[in-house]
Coordinates of N, CA and C in Angstrom, one line a residue:
X2 N -0.3 -2.7 15.6 CA 0.9 -2.9 16.4 C 1.0 -1.8 17.5
X3 N 1.2 -2.2 18.7 CA 1.2 -1.2 19.8 C 2.7 -1.2 20.4
X4 N 3.0 0.0 21.0 CA 4.3 0.1 21.7 C 4.0 0.6 23.1
X5 N 4.8 0.2 24.1 CA 4.5 0.5 25.5 C 5.0 1.9 25.8
X6 N 4.2 2.6 26.6 CA 4.7 3.9 27.0 C 4.9 4.0 28.5
X7 N 4.3 3.1 29.2 CA 4.4 2.9 30.7 C 3.9 1.6 31.1
X8 N 3.9 1.3 32.4 CA 3.4 0.0 32.8 C 1.9 -0.1 32.6
X9 N 1.2 1.0 32.4 CA -0.3 0.9 32.3 C -0.8 1.4 30.9
X10 N 0.1 2.0 30.1 CA -0.4 2.6 28.8 C 0.4 2.0 27.6
X11 N -0.3 2.0 26.5 CA 0.3 1.6 25.3 C -0.1 2.6 24.2
X12 N 0.7 2.8 23.2 CA 0.4 3.7 22.1 C 0.0 2.7 20.9
X13 N -1.1 3.0 20.4 CA -1.6 2.2 19.2 C -1.9 3.1 18.1
X14 N -1.7 2.6 16.8 CA -2.1 3.4 15.7 C -3.6 3.8 15.7
X15 N -4.0 5.0 15.4 CA -5.4 5.4 15.4 C -6.0 4.8 14.1
X16 N -7.2 4.2 14.3 CA -7.9 3.6 13.1 C -9.2 4.3 13.0
X17 N -9.2 5.4 12.3 CA -10.5 6.1 12.1 C -11.0 5.7 10.7
X18 N -12.3 5.9 10.6 CA -13.0 5.5 9.3 C -12.4 6.4 8.1
X19 N -12.0 7.6 8.4 CA -11.5 8.5 7.4 C -10.0 8.5 7.3
X20 N -9.4 7.5 7.9 CA -7.9 7.4 7.9 C -7.3 7.9 9.2
X21 N -6.0 7.6 9.4 CA -5.4 7.9 10.6 C -5.3 9.4 10.8
X22 N -5.5 9.8 12.1 CA -5.3 11.2 12.5 C -6.3 12.2 11.9
X23 N -7.5 11.8 11.5 CA -8.5 12.7 11.0 C -9.8 12.7 11.8
X24 N -10.4 13.9 12.0 CA -11.7 13.9 12.7 C -12.8 13.7 11.7
X25 N -14.1 13.8 12.3 CA -15.3 13.5 11.4 C -15.3 14.4 10.2
X26 N -14.8 15.6 10.2 CA -14.9 16.5 9.1 C -13.7 16.3 8.1
X27 N -12.8 15.4 8.5 CA -11.6 15.1 7.6 C -10.4 15.9 8.0
X28 N -10.5 16.8 9.0 CA -9.3 17.6 9.3 C -8.4 16.8 10.2
X29 N -7.1 17.1 10.0 CA -6.1 16.4 10.8 C -6.2 16.9 12.2
X30 N -6.0 16.0 13.2 CA -6.1 16.4 14.6 C -4.9 15.8 15.4
X31 N -3.7 16.1 15.0 CA -2.6 15.6 15.8 C -2.0 14.3 15.3
X32 N -1.2 13.7 16.2 CA -0.5 12.5 15.8 C -1.5 11.3 15.5
X33 N -1.1 10.5 14.6 CA -2.0 9.3 14.2 C -1.9 8.2 15.2
X34 N -1.8 8.5 16.5 CA -1.7 7.5 17.6 C -2.6 7.9 18.7
X35 N -3.0 6.9 19.5 CA -3.8 7.2 20.7 C -3.3 6.3 21.8
X36 N -3.5 6.8 23.0 CA -3.0 6.0 24.2 C -4.1 5.1 24.6
X37 N -3.8 3.8 24.8 CA -4.7 2.8 25.2 C -4.4 2.3 26.6
X38 N -5.4 2.3 27.5 CA -5.1 1.9 28.9 C -5.0 0.3 28.9
X39 N -4.2 -0.1 29.8 CA -4.1 -1.6 30.1 C -4.4 -1.8 31.5
X40 N -4.7 -3.0 31.9 CA -5.1 -3.3 33.3 C -4.0 -2.9 34.3
X41 N -4.5 -2.5 35.5 CA -3.6 -2.2 36.5 C -2.7 -3.3 36.9
X42 N -1.4 -3.0 37.2 CA -0.5 -4.1 37.6 C -0.8 -4.4 39.1
X43 N -0.5 -5.7 39.4 CA -0.6 -6.1 40.8 C 0.8 -6.6 41.2
X44 N 1.4 -6.0 42.3 CA 2.7 -6.3 42.7 C 2.9 -7.8 43.0
X45 N 2.0 -8.4 43.7 CA 2.1 -9.8 44.0 C 2.2 -10.7 42.8
X46 N 1.5 -10.3 41.7 CA 1.5 -11.1 40.5 C 2.6 -10.6 39.5
X47 N 2.6 -9.3 39.2 CA 3.4 -8.8 38.1 C 4.8 -8.3 38.6
X48 N 5.0 -8.2 39.9 CA 6.3 -7.8 40.5 C 7.1 -8.9 41.0
X49 N 6.8 -10.1 40.8 CA 7.5 -11.2 41.3 C 9.0 -11.2 41.0
X50 N 9.3 -10.8 39.8 CA 10.7 -10.7 39.4 C 11.2 -9.2 39.2
X51 N 10.5 -8.3 39.9 CA 10.9 -6.9 39.8 C 12.3 -6.7 40.3
X52 N 13.2 -6.0 39.6 CA 14.5 -5.8 40.1 C 14.5 -5.0 41.5
X53 N 15.3 -5.5 42.4 CA 15.5 -4.9 43.7 C 14.1 -5.0 44.5
X54 N 13.4 -6.0 44.3 CA 12.1 -6.2 44.9 C 12.1 -6.1 46.4
X55 N 13.2 -6.6 47.0 CA 13.3 -6.6 48.5 C 13.4 -5.1 49.0
X56 N 13.6 -4.2 48.2 CA 13.7 -2.8 48.6 C 12.3 -2.1 48.4
X57 N 11.4 -2.7 47.8 CA 10.1 -2.1 47.5 C 9.2 -2.0 48.7
X58 N 8.5 -0.9 48.7 CA 7.4 -0.7 49.7 C 6.4 0.2 49.1
X59 N 5.2 0.3 49.7 CA 4.1 1.2 49.2 C 3.8 2.2 50.3
X60 N 3.7 3.5 49.8 CA 3.5 4.6 50.7 C 2.3 5.4 50.2
X61 N 1.4 5.8 51.1 CA 0.3 6.7 50.8 C 0.8 8.1 51.0
X62 N 0.7 8.9 49.9 CA 1.2 10.3 50.0 C 0.6 11.1 48.8
X63 N 0.2 12.3 49.1 CA -0.4 13.2 48.1 C -1.6 12.6 47.3
X64 N -2.3 11.8 48.0 CA -3.5 11.2 47.4 C -3.3 10.0 46.5
X65 N -2.0 9.5 46.5 CA -1.7 8.4 45.7 C -1.1 7.2 46.6
X66 N -1.1 6.1 46.0 CA -0.4 4.9 46.6 C 0.9 4.7 45.8
X67 N 2.0 5.1 46.4 CA 3.3 5.1 45.7 C 4.0 3.8 45.8
X68 N 4.6 3.3 44.8 CA 5.6 2.2 44.9 C 6.9 2.9 44.9
X69 N 7.7 2.6 45.9 CA 9.0 3.3 46.1 C 10.0 2.2 46.6
X70 N 11.2 2.3 46.1 CA 12.3 1.4 46.6 C 13.2 2.2 47.4
X71 N 13.5 1.8 48.6 CA 14.3 2.4 49.6 C 15.4 1.4 50.0
X72 N 16.7 1.8 49.9 CA 17.7 0.9 50.3 C 18.9 1.7 50.8
X73 N 19.7 1.1 51.7 CA 20.9 1.7 52.2 C 20.8 2.6 53.4
X74 N 21.9 3.2 53.8 CA 22.0 4.1 54.9 C 22.9 5.2 54.6
X75 N 22.7 6.4 55.1 CA 23.5 7.5 54.8 C 22.6 8.7 54.4
X76 N 23.3 9.7 53.7 CA 22.5 10.8 53.3 C 21.4 10.3 52.2
X77 N 20.3 11.0 52.2 CA 19.2 10.6 51.3 C 19.6 11.0 49.8
X78 N 19.4 10.1 48.9 CA 19.7 10.3 47.5 C 18.4 9.9 46.8
X79 N 17.8 10.8 46.0 CA 16.6 10.6 45.3 C 16.9 10.3 43.8
X80 N 16.4 9.1 43.3 CA 16.5 8.8 41.9 C 15.2 8.9 41.2
X81 N 15.0 9.6 40.2 CA 13.8 9.9 39.5 C 13.9 9.4 38.0
X82 N 13.2 8.4 37.7 CA 13.2 7.8 36.3 C 12.5 8.8 35.3
X83 N 12.6 8.5 34.1 CA 12.0 9.3 33.0 C 10.6 8.8 32.7
X84 N 9.9 9.5 31.8 CA 8.5 9.2 31.4 C 8.6 7.8 30.7
X85 N 7.6 7.0 30.9 CA 7.5 5.7 30.3 C 8.4 4.7 30.9
X86 N 9.1 5.0 32.0 CA 10.0 4.0 32.7 C 9.5 3.8 34.1
X87 N 10.3 3.2 34.9 CA 9.9 2.9 36.3 C 11.2 2.5 37.0
X88 N 11.1 2.1 38.3 CA 12.3 1.8 39.1 C 13.3 0.9 38.5
X89 N 13.0 -0.1 37.6 CA 14.0 -0.9 37.0 C 15.0 -0.1 36.2
X90 N 14.7 1.2 35.9 CA 15.7 2.0 35.3 C 17.0 2.1 36.1
X91 N 16.9 1.9 37.4 CA 18.0 2.0 38.3 C 18.4 0.6 38.9
X92 N 18.0 -0.4 38.2 CA 18.3 -1.8 38.7 C 19.7 -2.1 39.1
X93 N 20.7 -1.7 38.3 CA 22.0 -2.0 38.6 C 22.7 -0.9 39.5
X94 N 22.2 0.3 39.4 CA 22.8 1.4 40.1 C 22.3 1.5 41.6
X95 N 21.1 1.2 41.8 CA 20.5 1.3 43.2 C 21.4 0.5 44.2
X96 N 21.7 -0.8 44.0 CA 22.5 -1.5 45.0 C 23.9 -0.9 45.2
X97 N 24.5 -0.4 44.2 CA 25.8 0.2 44.3 C 25.7 1.5 45.1
X98 N 24.8 2.3 44.9 CA 24.6 3.6 45.6 C 24.2 3.3 47.1
X99 N 23.5 2.2 47.3 CA 23.0 1.9 48.7 C 24.1 1.7 49.7
X100 N 25.3 1.5 49.2 CA 26.5 1.3 50.1 C 26.9 2.6 50.7
X101 N 26.5 3.7 50.2 CA 26.9 5.1 50.7 C 25.7 6.0 51.0
X102 N 24.5 5.7 50.5 CA 23.4 6.5 50.7 C 22.2 5.7 51.1
X103 N 21.1 6.5 51.6 CA 19.8 5.9 51.6 C 19.2 6.3 50.3
X104 N 19.0 5.3 49.4 CA 18.5 5.6 48.1 C 17.0 5.5 48.1
X105 N 16.4 6.5 47.5 CA 14.9 6.6 47.4 C 14.6 6.6 45.9
X106 N 13.9 5.6 45.4 CA 13.6 5.5 44.0 C 12.1 5.2 43.8
X107 N 11.3 6.2 43.5 CA 9.9 6.0 43.4 C 9.5 5.7 41.9
X108 N 8.4 5.0 41.7 CA 7.8 4.9 40.4 C 6.9 6.2 40.3
X109 N 7.1 7.0 39.3 CA 6.3 8.2 39.1 C 4.8 7.9 39.0
X110 N 3.9 8.9 39.2 CA 2.5 8.6 39.1 C 2.1 8.0 37.7
X111 N 1.3 7.0 37.7 CA 0.9 6.3 36.5 C 2.0 5.4 35.8
X112 N 3.1 5.2 36.5 CA 4.2 4.4 36.1 C 4.4 3.2 37.0
X113 N 4.9 2.1 36.5 CA 5.2 1.0 37.4 C 4.0 0.6 38.2
X114 N 4.2 0.6 39.5 CA 3.2 0.2 40.5 C 2.6 1.4 41.3
X115 N 2.9 2.6 40.9 CA 2.3 3.8 41.5 C 1.0 4.1 40.8
X116 N 0.0 4.4 41.7 CA -1.3 4.9 41.2 C -1.1 6.2 40.4
X117 N -2.2 6.6 39.7 CA -2.2 7.9 39.0 C -2.4 7.8 37.5
X118 N -2.6 6.6 37.0 CA -2.8 6.6 35.5 C -4.1 7.3 35.1
X119 N -5.0 7.5 36.0 CA -6.3 8.2 35.7 C -6.3 9.6 36.2
X120 N -5.1 10.1 36.6 CA -5.0 11.5 37.2 C -4.0 12.3 36.3
X121 N -4.5 12.9 35.2 CA -3.5 13.5 34.3 C -2.7 14.7 34.9
X122 N -3.3 15.3 35.9 CA -2.6 16.5 36.6 C -1.4 15.9 37.3
X123 N -1.4 14.7 37.7 CA -0.2 14.1 38.4 C 0.9 13.7 37.4
X124 N 0.6 13.8 36.1 CA 1.6 13.4 35.2 C 2.3 14.6 34.5
X125 N 1.9 15.8 34.9 CA 2.5 17.0 34.4 C 3.8 17.2 35.3
X126 N 4.8 18.0 34.8 CA 6.0 18.2 35.6 C 5.6 18.8 36.9
X127 N 4.8 19.9 37.0 CA 4.5 20.4 38.3 C 3.7 19.4 39.2
X128 N 2.9 18.6 38.6 CA 2.1 17.6 39.3 C 3.1 16.5 39.9
X129 N 4.0 16.1 39.1 CA 5.0 15.1 39.6 C 5.9 15.7 40.7
X130 N 6.3 16.9 40.5 CA 7.1 17.6 41.5 C 6.4 17.7 42.8
X131 N 5.1 18.0 42.8 CA 4.3 18.1 44.0 C 4.1 16.7 44.6
X132 N 3.9 15.7 43.8 CA 3.7 14.4 44.3 C 5.0 13.9 44.9
X133 N 6.1 14.1 44.3 CA 7.4 13.7 44.9 C 7.6 14.4 46.2
X134 N 7.3 15.7 46.3 CA 7.4 16.4 47.5 C 6.6 15.8 48.6
X135 N 5.3 15.4 48.3 CA 4.5 14.7 49.3 C 5.1 13.4 49.7
X136 N 5.6 12.7 48.8 CA 6.2 11.4 49.1 C 7.4 11.5 50.0
X137 N 8.3 12.5 49.7 CA 9.4 12.7 50.5 C 9.1 13.1 51.9
X138 N 8.0 13.9 52.1 CA 7.6 14.3 53.4 C 7.1 13.1 54.2
X139 N 6.3 12.2 53.5 CA 5.8 11.0 54.1 C 7.0 10.1 54.6
X140 N 8.0 10.1 53.8 CA 9.2 9.2 54.1 C 10.1 9.9 55.1
X141 N 9.8 11.2 55.5 CA 10.7 12.0 56.3 C 12.1 12.1 55.7
X142 N 12.1 12.3 54.4 CA 13.4 12.4 53.7 C 13.7 13.8 53.2
X143 N 15.0 14.1 53.2 CA 15.4 15.4 52.7 C 16.7 15.1 51.9
X144 N 16.5 14.8 50.6 CA 17.6 14.4 49.8 C 18.7 15.4 49.7
X145 N 20.0 14.9 50.0 CA 21.2 15.7 49.8 C 21.5 15.8 48.3
X146 N 21.1 14.8 47.6 CA 21.3 14.7 46.1 C 20.1 14.2 45.4
X147 N 19.9 14.6 44.2 CA 18.8 14.1 43.3 C 19.4 13.8 42.0
X148 N 19.1 12.6 41.4 CA 19.5 12.2 40.1 C 18.3 11.9 39.3
X149 N 18.2 12.5 38.1 CA 17.0 12.2 37.2 C 17.5 11.8 35.9
X150 N 16.6 11.0 35.2 CA 16.9 10.6 33.9 C 15.7 11.1 33.0
X151 N 16.1 11.8 31.9 CA 15.1 12.3 30.9 C 14.1 13.2 31.7
X152 N 12.8 13.0 31.6 CA 11.9 13.9 32.3 C 12.0 13.9 33.8
X153 N 12.6 12.9 34.3 CA 12.9 12.8 35.8 C 14.0 13.9 36.2
X154 N 14.7 14.4 35.2 CA 15.7 15.5 35.5 C 15.1 16.9 35.3
X155 N 13.9 16.9 34.8 CA 13.3 18.3 34.5 C 12.9 19.0 35.8

């Protein structure tokens, strides 16, 4: 049985010959789970019913192809989802905030439709912060406010 950790990764029970979570010598080596990659999502195919799809765009920044939703007019407001999530975290809130702000909601590296599943340095907190900085510069955005959920608030 697998559980989803992001749009591109799944956690599956480790099935080693010597039992879960053991190395060749029989010593325990961490959690009895492993991350399994899944195929890359395609926006045209997998994003057909993506919430707030009309606000979606793709931006090249910081060596990644970012999926970001931008909606509304006014001061810039950055919304950052948590680990294992993506822009649908803000599905109901984004349209409400777009009445007063220019809302910027990216999929973090390796999440949703943003590249980076194969770049572990981009999934660290400093890596994500640097990537979001590059994205904001590419969008010529200077958020007056930032809202984060879970790791997105770190």
